[in-house]
CSV table of C-alpha atoms in Angstrom, one decimal:
chain,number,residue,atom,x,y,z
A,28,MET,CA,-30.7,-30.3,30.4
A,29,ALA,CA,-28.5,-33.7,30.1
A,30,ALA,CA,-25.2,-33.7,31.7
A,31,VAL,CA,-22.4,-34.4,28.8
A,32,SER,CA,-19.0,-36.0,29.6
A,33,PRO,CA,-16.5,-34.5,27.7
A,34,GLU,CA,-14.3,-37.3,28.2
A,35,PRO,CA,-14.4,-40.6,25.8
A,36,GLY,CA,-14.4,-43.9,27.4
A,37,ARG,CA,-17.6,-43.1,29.3
A,38,GLY,CA,-20.0,-45.0,27.0
A,39,LYS,CA,-19.0,-42.8,23.9
A,40,THR,CA,-16.3,-43.0,21.4
A,41,ALA,CA,-14.1,-40.0,20.9
A,42,ALA,CA,-15.8,-39.2,17.4
A,43,GLU,CA,-19.3,-39.2,19.4
A,44,THR,CA,-18.0,-36.9,22.0
A,45,GLY,CA,-16.6,-34.6,19.7
A,46,ARG,CA,-19.8,-34.5,17.7
A,47,GLU,CA,-21.6,-33.7,20.9
A,48,PHE,CA,-18.9,-31.1,22.0
A,49,ARG,CA,-19.3,-29.4,18.7
A,50,LYS,CA,-23.3,-29.4,19.0
A,51,VAL,CA,-23.4,-28.0,22.4
A,52,LEU,CA,-20.8,-25.3,21.7
A,53,SER,CA,-22.7,-24.3,18.4
A,54,HIS,CA,-25.2,-22.7,20.7
A,55,LEU,CA,-22.7,-20.0,21.4
A,56,PRO,CA,-23.1,-17.4,18.6
A,57,THR,CA,-19.7,-16.3,17.0
A,58,GLY,CA,-18.6,-13.9,14.5
A,59,VAL,CA,-16.8,-14.9,11.4
A,60,VAL,CA,-13.4,-13.5,10.2
A,61,LEU,CA,-10.8,-13.9,7.4
A,62,VAL,CA,-7.5,-14.1,8.2
A,63,ALA,CA,-4.9,-13.2,5.2
A,64,ALA,CA,-1.4,-12.5,4.7
A,65,HIS,CA,0.9,-12.1,2.0
A,66,THR,CA,3.7,-14.3,1.3
A,67,SER,CA,6.4,-15.1,-0.8
A,68,THR,CA,4.3,-17.2,-3.1
A,69,GLY,CA,1.3,-14.8,-2.9
A,70,ARG,CA,-1.8,-14.1,-0.8
A,71,VAL,CA,-3.0,-16.7,1.6
A,72,GLY,CA,-6.1,-16.7,3.7
A,73,MET,CA,-8.4,-18.7,5.8
A,74,ALA,CA,-12.0,-18.3,7.8
A,75,VAL,CA,-11.9,-18.5,11.5
A,76,ASN,CA,-14.9,-18.3,13.9
A,77,SER,CA,-12.8,-18.4,17.1
A,78,ILE,CA,-11.5,-14.8,17.9
A,79,THR,CA,-11.4,-13.1,21.0
A,80,SER,CA,-9.8,-10.0,22.6
A,81,VAL,CA,-7.0,-11.1,25.1
A,82,SER,CA,-5.5,-7.6,26.4
A,83,LEU,CA,-6.0,-4.1,26.0
A,84,ASP,CA,-2.5,-3.3,26.9
A,85,PRO,CA,-1.0,-4.2,25.0
A,86,PRO,CA,-3.8,-4.8,22.4
A,87,LEU,CA,-3.8,-8.5,21.8
A,88,VAL,CA,-6.5,-11.0,20.3
A,89,SER,CA,-6.6,-14.8,19.8
A,90,ILE,CA,-7.5,-17.0,17.1
A,91,CYS,CA,-7.8,-20.7,17.3
A,92,VAL,CA,-6.4,-22.8,14.1
A,93,ALA,CA,-6.7,-26.5,13.5
A,94,ARG,CA,-3.3,-28.2,13.7
A,95,THR,CA,-4.3,-29.8,10.3
A,96,SER,CA,-4.7,-26.5,8.4
A,97,THR,CA,-2.6,-25.7,5.5
A,98,SER,CA,-3.2,-22.2,5.3
A,99,TRP,CA,-1.9,-21.3,8.7
A,100,PRO,CA,1.6,-22.3,8.5
A,101,ARG,CA,2.2,-20.1,5.4
A,102,ILE,CA,0.3,-17.3,7.4
A,103,ARG,CA,2.5,-17.8,10.5
A,104,SER,CA,5.6,-17.5,8.3
A,105,ALA,CA,4.7,-14.0,7.1
A,106,GLY,CA,4.8,-12.6,10.7
A,107,ARG,CA,1.9,-10.7,10.3
A,108,PHE,CA,-1.5,-11.0,9.0
A,109,CYS,CA,-5.1,-8.7,8.6
A,110,ILE,CA,-8.2,-9.8,10.0
A,111,SER,CA,-11.4,-9.0,8.3
A,112,VAL,CA,-14.6,-9.0,10.3
A,113,LEU,CA,-17.0,-10.4,7.8
A,114,ALA,CA,-20.3,-8.4,7.2
A,115,ASP,CA,-23.6,-10.0,7.0
A,116,HIS,CA,-23.6,-10.2,3.2
A,117,HIS,CA,-20.1,-12.3,3.2
A,118,GLU,CA,-21.6,-15.8,3.8
A,119,GLN,CA,-20.4,-17.0,0.5
A,120,THR,CA,-17.0,-15.5,1.0
A,121,SER,CA,-16.8,-17.4,4.3
A,122,ARG,CA,-17.8,-20.7,2.8
A,123,ARG,CA,-15.2,-20.0,-0.1
A,124,PHE,CA,-12.3,-19.6,2.6
A,125,SER,CA,-13.5,-22.5,4.5
A,126,ALA,CA,-13.3,-25.0,1.5
A,127,PRO,CA,-10.1,-26.4,0.3
A,128,GLY,CA,-8.9,-25.8,-3.1
A,129,GLU,CA,-10.7,-22.8,-4.0
A,130,ASP,CA,-9.4,-19.6,-5.2
A,131,ARG,CA,-10.3,-18.1,-2.1
A,132,PHE,CA,-9.6,-14.7,-3.3
A,133,ALA,CA,-11.7,-14.6,-6.2
A,134,GLY,CA,-15.2,-12.8,-6.3
A,135,GLU,CA,-14.2,-10.1,-3.9
A,136,THR,CA,-12.3,-6.8,-3.9
A,137,TRP,CA,-9.5,-6.2,-1.6
A,138,HIS,CA,-6.9,-3.8,-0.6
A,139,ASP,CA,-3.5,-3.9,0.9
A,140,GLU,CA,-2.8,-3.1,4.2
A,141,PRO,CA,0.8,-3.3,5.9
A,142,ALA,CA,-0.2,-6.7,7.6
A,143,GLY,CA,-1.8,-8.3,4.4
A,144,PRO,CA,-4.9,-8.2,2.2
A,145,ALA,CA,-8.0,-6.6,3.8
A,146,LEU,CA,-11.5,-7.4,2.6
A,147,ASP,CA,-13.2,-4.4,1.3
A,148,GLY,CA,-16.8,-4.1,2.7
A,149,ALA,CA,-15.9,-5.8,6.0
A,150,VAL,CA,-17.4,-4.3,9.2
A,151,ALA,CA,-13.8,-4.1,10.8
A,152,ARG,CA,-10.1,-4.7,10.2
A,153,LEU,CA,-7.3,-5.5,12.3
A,154,ASP,CA,-3.6,-5.5,11.4
A,155,CYS,CA,-1.8,-8.1,13.6
A,156,GLU,CA,1.7,-9.3,14.3
A,157,MET,CA,2.6,-12.6,15.8
A,158,TYR,CA,3.0,-12.6,19.5
A,159,ALA,CA,2.5,-16.2,20.7
A,160,GLU,CA,1.2,-19.7,19.9
A,161,TYR,CA,0.2,-22.4,22.4
A,162,GLY,CA,-0.6,-26.0,21.5
A,163,ALA,CA,-3.9,-26.8,22.7
A,164,GLY,CA,-5.4,-30.3,21.6
A,165,ASP,CA,-6.1,-30.4,18.0
A,166,HIS,CA,-5.9,-26.9,17.6
A,167,THR,CA,-3.1,-24.0,18.0
A,168,ILE,CA,-4.0,-20.9,19.9
A,169,VAL,CA,-2.3,-18.1,18.2
A,170,VAL,CA,-2.1,-14.8,20.1
A,171,ALA,CA,-1.5,-11.6,18.0
A,172,ARG,CA,-0.8,-8.0,18.8
A,173,VAL,CA,-2.9,-5.5,17.0
A,174,ALA,CA,-0.8,-2.9,15.4
A,175,ALA,CA,-3.7,-0.9,13.5
A,176,LEU,CA,-7.5,-1.3,13.4
A,177,GLU,CA,-10.7,0.4,12.1
A,178,ALA,CA,-14.3,-0.3,11.8
A,179,VAL,CA,-17.5,1.0,9.9
A,180,GLU,CA,-20.4,2.1,12.1
A,181,ASP,CA,-23.3,1.1,10.0
A,182,GLY,CA,-22.4,-2.4,9.2
A,183,GLN,CA,-23.8,-5.6,10.5
A,184,ALA,CA,-21.6,-8.5,11.2
A,185,LEU,CA,-22.0,-12.2,9.8
A,186,VAL,CA,-22.8,-14.3,12.8
A,187,PHE,CA,-22.5,-18.3,12.9
A,188,PHE,CA,-25.0,-20.2,15.3
A,189,ARG,CA,-26.1,-23.6,15.3
A,190,GLY,CA,-24.3,-24.3,12.0
A,191,GLN,CA,-25.9,-21.5,10.2
A,192,TYR,CA,-25.0,-17.8,9.0
A,193,GLY,CA,-27.2,-15.0,10.0
A,194,ARG,CA,-26.8,-11.7,11.7
A,195,PHE,CA,-27.7,-9.9,14.9
A,196,GLU,CA,-30.7,-8.3,15.5
A,197,PRO,CA,-30.7,-6.1,18.5
A,198,HIS,CA,-33.7,-5.6,20.8
A,199,GLU,CA,-35.7,-2.5,20.8
A,200,GLN,CA,-34.4,-0.1,23.5
A,201,PRO,CA,-37.3,0.7,25.9
């Protein structure tokens, strides 16, 4: 395994270091979620693959949002949002929510939850309220308090690994 220096200036440009950093971290499988809210101008949403639990008491999760996001300021202004955990058949939905200029909510069915639009057929849903934000490099770490949640027992989540979508296949239990 080759050593990597995350600091530019050691023989690599910042862009080269960033590409290498992204490539190495792509070896960590992540789930894919949609973050959506109701605003005064309508629904707004975005895809996120950096979500984690933060605390059980109070129940908190975090997401990381690029500072260049045009969706996040609108979602933040709502003060609350709904996180839908995508099912393995939602690859095109994830792609649509990742692309600029798309009608992101087209082609799927949604239902309203108190925190925002929830995707029908998602494997889980979390209604969240803003808790805190922290600047971190070119991203913002958003911490949200979970006000309500639910999950289906038989769904398979969409997974992102090495730049590709897939799903988790558990090992057979002995």
